[in-house]
Amino acid sequence: MLKIPEHQVAGHHASNGTLGPLIDDSGRFYKPLQGDERGSAEAAFYKQFSSNTQIPDHIRKFFPIFYGTQVMTASDGSEHPHIVLQDLTSSRLNPTIMDIKIGSRTFGHEASDAYIAKCLKRDRETTSLQLGFRISGLQVYINDESGFYKPPRDDVLKSGLDDVRCLFRRFVSSNPAPAAVPQELEADAALASNVYGGTEGILAQLLELKAWFEDQTMYHFCACSLLFVFEKRLALEGVSQNAQVKIIDFAHVTEGKGVIDHNFLGGLCSLIKFISEVLGDCEEHKTDQEGDS
Amino acid sequence: MLKIPEHQVAGHHASNGTLGPLIDDSGRFYKPLQGDERGSAEAAFYKQFSSNTQIPDHIRKFFPIFYGTQVMTASDGSEHPHIVLQDLTSSRLNPTIMDIKIGSRTFGHEASDAYIAKCLKRDRETTSLQLGFRISGLQVYINDESGFYKPPRDDVLKSGLDDVRCLFRRFVSSNPAPAAVPQELEADAALASNVYGGTEGILAQLLELKAWFEDQTMYHFCACSLLFVFEKRLALEGVSQNAQVKIIDFAHVTEGKGVIDHNFLGGLCSLIKFISEVLGDCEEHKTDQEGDS
């Protein structure tokens, strides 16, 4: 039984004339190959990467499992090749998700003038050039009645520096939606310690990735995203191993040719700094409260 | 007694109608303020930075000492403001020098369309976009008879990936110049351990800088260079504290506004990887030789 995924926060969706991704009951995600060279480039990356013995296990876990490619037949009888991947949200009931495109530039150094111009415009309009990353989308689970806080994609892409700071707090807040209450009561970041902190939290995972990026010279992960996923219920219960970081979207990966991916690494370090600051603020706040009591 | 510095490997030189920098006998370097806003921006940076109490001492040592600004009168009676700095080569007899412009882009995120187009063209023509830095110039002392290996500036800027690897080896070689000998005898990198390695070598200094750049959000060091300087004689004698790293050229520094300088940091990490590889090759080679004997 194939269905349309409920929990996609960025990327291509099915619309008139465009195929969107599908999921099945067994935890697989079917991503249609984009028609131009991007689709074949992404499939080629997954094939090469999944058989690359140079990738340590503690790094491979950041990548979706690749099950191969599969031609699927649409209701009109037309055939479409898909990449079959691990569905990253299949084990989650109400996943809170953020998609962050990493890198101050989203084009490779050998891209064409026209492609560079197009990407650079987008990188300047969003926070990519300034921050080294941009938030492409998010959904934050509130509760069964209210569902998800999920700001429109275009609003998210228009975020400035202060909005981004705020979104990193909302992402880990028990009250993520803009509330009709004084400013200071918004975005309590109550789940920061569980989600961002700890030895298995998002910050620890980002630092693990960073150490690899300081060394690996095989790939340049141009225009790739990091996906953060966690379950609010588990965060409230204080369960560790709740939050996951994954790298996705490999249509623009290029060969590293012996050079580190300084564009991804720089953006990753900037992201680490933002996450550290939210975490630091929360822990300081906690200490203050303990001091007061 | 003012004179023209002998050991400048990049940057602006005196020429018809253009003022160049001067040095005096007391170890001061007089840099004419560039006529447009760049000159005043650089002077403003030095003033602000030199009184910024947030800069730890172990980081301040990477910056030239700033002695203020001074108006100097040219032989035709015209007056020109100069920035007065520490002359970084005054204590060196035959300094071996490399100037490396850091960052895959040399423009800030708020630059104008025209300025971005100009910088991006240059960043693509050189290795900046690919490697996260470009070598702007170098001179390598050979001996008193042969003087310096100092390839023409334009040739250095045209370097590709393999040329850059080679220049990092030549920089620490006892035979740096292209020799009429078989390829494998070129660039022995004999001084790598002394200059790049050790607790006070260039690599250790770059790692110290990197740790600061992972944290500091005050400045974005756009289009700045790192200068490597050492004395061959001292390297041959195995003297530590021989090689120095300095940051120079602050005409395009912008405020960090709470964001790390991911562009500089990414380029710095890429540079660190290159230097580590030269050092690793040399140490491996040494081990092989020891194994053979």
Coordinates of C-alpha atoms in Angstrom, one line a residue, chain A residues 104-105 107-113 116 120 124 128-133 161 165 210 214-217 220 256-260 262-263 265-267 269-271 273-274 277, chain B residues 104-105 107-113 116 120 124 128-133 161 165 210 214-217 220 256-260 262-263 265-267 269-271 273-274 277:
Chain A
S104 CA 26.6 29.5 2.2
R105 CA 26.5 28.6 -1.5
F107 CA 26.4 25.6 -6.3
G108 CA 29.6 23.7 -7.0
H109 CA 32.7 25.4 -8.2
E110 CA 32.4 24.0 -11.7
A111 CA 28.7 25.0 -12.2
S112 CA 27.7 27.1 -15.2
D113 CA 27.3 30.9 -15.1
I116 CA 25.5 30.0 -10.4
L120 CA 23.5 32.9 -5.8
R124 CA 21.4 36.0 -1.0
S128 CA 22.4 31.0 3.2
L129 CA 25.0 33.6 2.3
Q130 CA 24.9 35.3 5.7
L131 CA 24.6 32.2 8.0
G132 CA 26.0 29.4 6.0
F133 CA 22.7 27.6 6.0
L161 CA 18.8 36.2 11.4
R165 CA 17.3 32.1 16.2
K210 CA 31.9 17.9 11.9
E214 CA 37.2 18.1 8.7
D215 CA 38.8 15.1 7.2
Q216 CA 36.8 13.6 4.3
T217 CA 37.8 14.7 0.8
H220 CA 31.3 17.9 -1.8
G256 CA 35.9 16.1 -3.5
K257 CA 39.1 15.5 -5.5
G258 CA 41.2 15.5 -2.3
V259 CA 39.7 18.8 -1.0
I260 CA 37.5 19.0 2.1
H262 CA 34.8 23.7 3.3
N263 CA 31.4 25.0 2.2
L265 CA 31.8 22.4 7.0
G266 CA 31.6 26.2 7.4
G267 CA 27.8 26.1 7.4
C269 CA 30.0 25.0 12.2
S270 CA 27.7 28.0 12.0
L271 CA 24.7 25.8 12.7
K273 CA 27.0 27.7 17.1
F274 CA 23.3 28.5 16.8
E277 CA 23.6 29.1 22.0
Chain B
S104 CA 35.9 30.6 -0.8
R105 CA 34.3 34.0 -1.4
F107 CA 32.8 39.5 -0.7
G108 CA 30.5 40.0 2.3
H109 CA 26.8 39.0 2.2
E110 CA 25.7 42.7 2.0
A111 CA 28.0 43.7 -0.9
S112 CA 26.6 45.2 -4.1
D113 CA 25.7 43.3 -7.2
I116 CA 29.9 40.5 -5.9
L120 CA 33.1 36.0 -7.8
R124 CA 36.3 31.3 -9.8
S128 CA 39.3 30.4 -3.9
L129 CA 35.9 28.8 -4.8
Q130 CA 37.3 25.3 -5.1
L131 CA 39.7 25.2 -2.2
G132 CA 38.4 27.9 0.1
F133 CA 41.6 29.9 -0.2
L161 CA 44.8 22.3 -7.2
R165 CA 49.9 21.2 -3.3
K210 CA 40.5 27.7 14.1
E214 CA 34.6 28.3 15.8
D215 CA 33.4 30.6 18.5
Q216 CA 34.0 34.3 17.7
T217 CA 31.0 36.1 16.2
H220 CA 33.8 38.5 9.5
G256 CA 29.8 39.4 12.6
K257 CA 26.4 40.2 14.2
G258 CA 26.4 37.1 16.3
V259 CA 27.2 34.7 13.5
I260 CA 30.6 32.9 13.2
H262 CA 31.9 30.4 8.4
N263 CA 33.5 31.5 5.2
L265 CA 36.6 29.1 9.0
G266 CA 35.8 26.8 6.1
G267 CA 38.8 28.0 4.2
C269 CA 40.0 24.1 7.7
S270 CA 40.7 23.4 4.1
L271 CA 44.2 25.0 4.4
K273 CA 44.0 19.8 5.7
F274 CA 46.6 20.7 2.9
E277 CA 48.9 16.3 4.3

